[in-house]
mmCIF file of C-alpha atoms in Angstrom:
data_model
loop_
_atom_site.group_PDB
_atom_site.id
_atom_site.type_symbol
_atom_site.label_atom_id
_atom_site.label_comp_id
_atom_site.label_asym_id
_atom_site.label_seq_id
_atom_site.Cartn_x
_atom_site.Cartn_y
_atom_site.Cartn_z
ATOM 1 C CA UNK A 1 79.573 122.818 120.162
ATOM 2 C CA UNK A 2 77.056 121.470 117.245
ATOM 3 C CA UNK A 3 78.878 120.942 113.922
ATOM 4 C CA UNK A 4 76.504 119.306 111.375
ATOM 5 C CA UNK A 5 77.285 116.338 110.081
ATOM 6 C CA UNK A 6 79.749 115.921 106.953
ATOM 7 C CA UNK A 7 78.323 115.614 103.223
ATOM 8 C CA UNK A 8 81.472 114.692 101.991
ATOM 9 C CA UNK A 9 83.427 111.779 102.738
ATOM 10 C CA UNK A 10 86.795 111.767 104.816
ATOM 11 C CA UNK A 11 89.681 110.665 104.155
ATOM 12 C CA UNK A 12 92.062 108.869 106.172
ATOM 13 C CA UNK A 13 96.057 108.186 106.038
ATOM 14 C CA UNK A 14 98.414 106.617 108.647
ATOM 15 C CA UNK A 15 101.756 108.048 109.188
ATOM 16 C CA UNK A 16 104.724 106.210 111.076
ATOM 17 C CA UNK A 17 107.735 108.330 112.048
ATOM 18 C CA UNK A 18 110.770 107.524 114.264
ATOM 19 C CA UNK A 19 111.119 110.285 117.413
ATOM 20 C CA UNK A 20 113.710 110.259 119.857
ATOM 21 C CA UNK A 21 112.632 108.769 123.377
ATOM 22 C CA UNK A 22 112.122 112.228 124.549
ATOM 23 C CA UNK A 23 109.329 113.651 122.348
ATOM 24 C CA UNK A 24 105.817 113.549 123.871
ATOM 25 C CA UNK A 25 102.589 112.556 123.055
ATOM 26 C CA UNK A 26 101.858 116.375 123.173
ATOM 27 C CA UNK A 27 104.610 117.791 121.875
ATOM 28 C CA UNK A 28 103.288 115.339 118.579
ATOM 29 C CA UNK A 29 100.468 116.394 118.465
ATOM 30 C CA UNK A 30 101.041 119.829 118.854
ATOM 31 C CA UNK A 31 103.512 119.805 115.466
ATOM 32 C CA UNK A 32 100.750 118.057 113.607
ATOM 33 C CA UNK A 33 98.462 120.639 114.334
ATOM 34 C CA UNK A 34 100.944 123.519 113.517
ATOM 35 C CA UNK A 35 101.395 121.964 110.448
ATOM 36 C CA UNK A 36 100.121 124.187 107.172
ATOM 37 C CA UNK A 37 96.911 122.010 106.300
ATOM 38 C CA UNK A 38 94.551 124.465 104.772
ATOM 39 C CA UNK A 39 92.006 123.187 107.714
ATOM 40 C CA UNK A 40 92.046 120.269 105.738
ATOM 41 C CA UNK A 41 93.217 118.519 108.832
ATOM 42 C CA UNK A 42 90.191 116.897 111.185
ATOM 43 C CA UNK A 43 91.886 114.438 113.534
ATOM 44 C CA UNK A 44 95.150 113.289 114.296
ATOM 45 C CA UNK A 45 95.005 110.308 116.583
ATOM 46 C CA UNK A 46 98.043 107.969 117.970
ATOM 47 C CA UNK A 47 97.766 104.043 117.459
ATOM 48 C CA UNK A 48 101.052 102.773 117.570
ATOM 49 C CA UNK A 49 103.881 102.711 119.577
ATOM 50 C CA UNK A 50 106.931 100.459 118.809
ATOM 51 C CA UNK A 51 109.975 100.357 120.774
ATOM 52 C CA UNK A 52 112.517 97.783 119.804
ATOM 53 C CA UNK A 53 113.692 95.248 122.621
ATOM 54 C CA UNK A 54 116.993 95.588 123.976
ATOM 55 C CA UNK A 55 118.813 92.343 125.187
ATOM 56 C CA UNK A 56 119.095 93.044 128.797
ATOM 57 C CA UNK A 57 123.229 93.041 128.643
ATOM 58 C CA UNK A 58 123.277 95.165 125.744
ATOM 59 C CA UNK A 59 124.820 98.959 126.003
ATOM 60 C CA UNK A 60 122.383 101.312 123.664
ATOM 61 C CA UNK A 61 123.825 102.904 121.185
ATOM 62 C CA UNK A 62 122.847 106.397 119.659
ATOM 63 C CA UNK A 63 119.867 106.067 118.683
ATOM 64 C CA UNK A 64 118.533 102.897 119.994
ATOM 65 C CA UNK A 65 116.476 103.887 122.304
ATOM 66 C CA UNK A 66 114.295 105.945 119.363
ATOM 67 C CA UNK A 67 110.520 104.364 118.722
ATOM 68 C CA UNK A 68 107.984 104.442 116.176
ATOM 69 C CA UNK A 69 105.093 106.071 116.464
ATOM 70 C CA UNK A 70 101.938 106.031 113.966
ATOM 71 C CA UNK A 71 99.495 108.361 113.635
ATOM 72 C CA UNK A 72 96.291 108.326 111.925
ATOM 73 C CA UNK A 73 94.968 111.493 110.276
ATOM 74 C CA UNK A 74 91.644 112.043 108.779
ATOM 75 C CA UNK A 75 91.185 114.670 106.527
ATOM 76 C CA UNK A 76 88.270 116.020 105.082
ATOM 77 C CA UNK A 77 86.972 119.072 103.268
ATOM 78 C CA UNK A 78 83.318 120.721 103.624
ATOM 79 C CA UNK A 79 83.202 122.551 99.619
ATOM 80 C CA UNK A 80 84.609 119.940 97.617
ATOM 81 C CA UNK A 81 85.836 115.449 97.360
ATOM 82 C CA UNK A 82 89.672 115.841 97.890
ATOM 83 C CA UNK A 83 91.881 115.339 95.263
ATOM 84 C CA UNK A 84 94.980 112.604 95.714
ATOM 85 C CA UNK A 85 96.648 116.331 94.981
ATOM 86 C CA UNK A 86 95.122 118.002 97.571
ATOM 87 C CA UNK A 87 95.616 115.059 100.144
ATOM 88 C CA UNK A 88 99.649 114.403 99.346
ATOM 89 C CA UNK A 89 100.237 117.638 99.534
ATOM 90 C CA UNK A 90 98.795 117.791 103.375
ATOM 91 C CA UNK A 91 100.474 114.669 104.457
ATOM 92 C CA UNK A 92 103.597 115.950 103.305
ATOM 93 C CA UNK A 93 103.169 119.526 105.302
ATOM 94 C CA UNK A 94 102.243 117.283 108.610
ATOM 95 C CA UNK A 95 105.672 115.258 107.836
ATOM 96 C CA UNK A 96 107.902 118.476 107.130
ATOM 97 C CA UNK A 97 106.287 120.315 110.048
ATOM 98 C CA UNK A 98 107.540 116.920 112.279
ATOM 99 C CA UNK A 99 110.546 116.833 110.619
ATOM 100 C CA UNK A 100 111.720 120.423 111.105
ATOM 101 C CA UNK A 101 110.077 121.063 114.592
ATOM 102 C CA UNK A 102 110.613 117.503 116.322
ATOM 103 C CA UNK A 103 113.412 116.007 114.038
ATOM 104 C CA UNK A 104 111.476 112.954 113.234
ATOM 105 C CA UNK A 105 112.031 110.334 110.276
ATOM 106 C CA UNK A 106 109.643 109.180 107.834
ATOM 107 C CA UNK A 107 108.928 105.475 108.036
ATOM 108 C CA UNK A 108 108.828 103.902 105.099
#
């Protein structure tokens, strides 16, 4: 399908939450794009993956075996320049929608 071209600028912010070992790629993505963004929300794309290293005699304990993932999302709207307002206030639906459908954790 033919979308024109953007006049106004995108913006883009990274995320990095902590999942358990269990939560997919899909499952991800699928909360980010439930989350309440006003169609603010463009992309969402996955570019990071950090799992820490276990010693190979070591027992896991709970939550060791939980990764990092980050996520870039660009946002963009097609009346007006986003505000910082406007833009926090998206990122932090995205993270709540994670947090209360996945149980993720910020990374700060």
């Amino acid at each position: 399908e033919f979308k024109p071209v953007a006049k106004l600028q995108p913006v883009h912010r990274d995320i990095a939450v902590v999942v358990a070992d269990d939560v997919t790629h899909a499952a991800l993505m699928a909360a980010i794009w439930a989350a309440p963004t006003g169609g603010l929300l463009r992309e969402a794309q996955l570019f990071d993956v950090y799992r820490p290293k276990l010693a190979k005699d070591a027992v896991p304990m709970d939550g060791a075996t939980d990764r990092s993932l980050a996520v870039r999302l660009t946002l963009n709207s097609d009346e007006a320049t986003l505000s910082e307002e406007h833009i926090e206030s998206t990122v932090k639906a995205i993270v709540d929608q994670l947090t209360g459908h996945l149980g993720v954790r910020q990374r700060v």
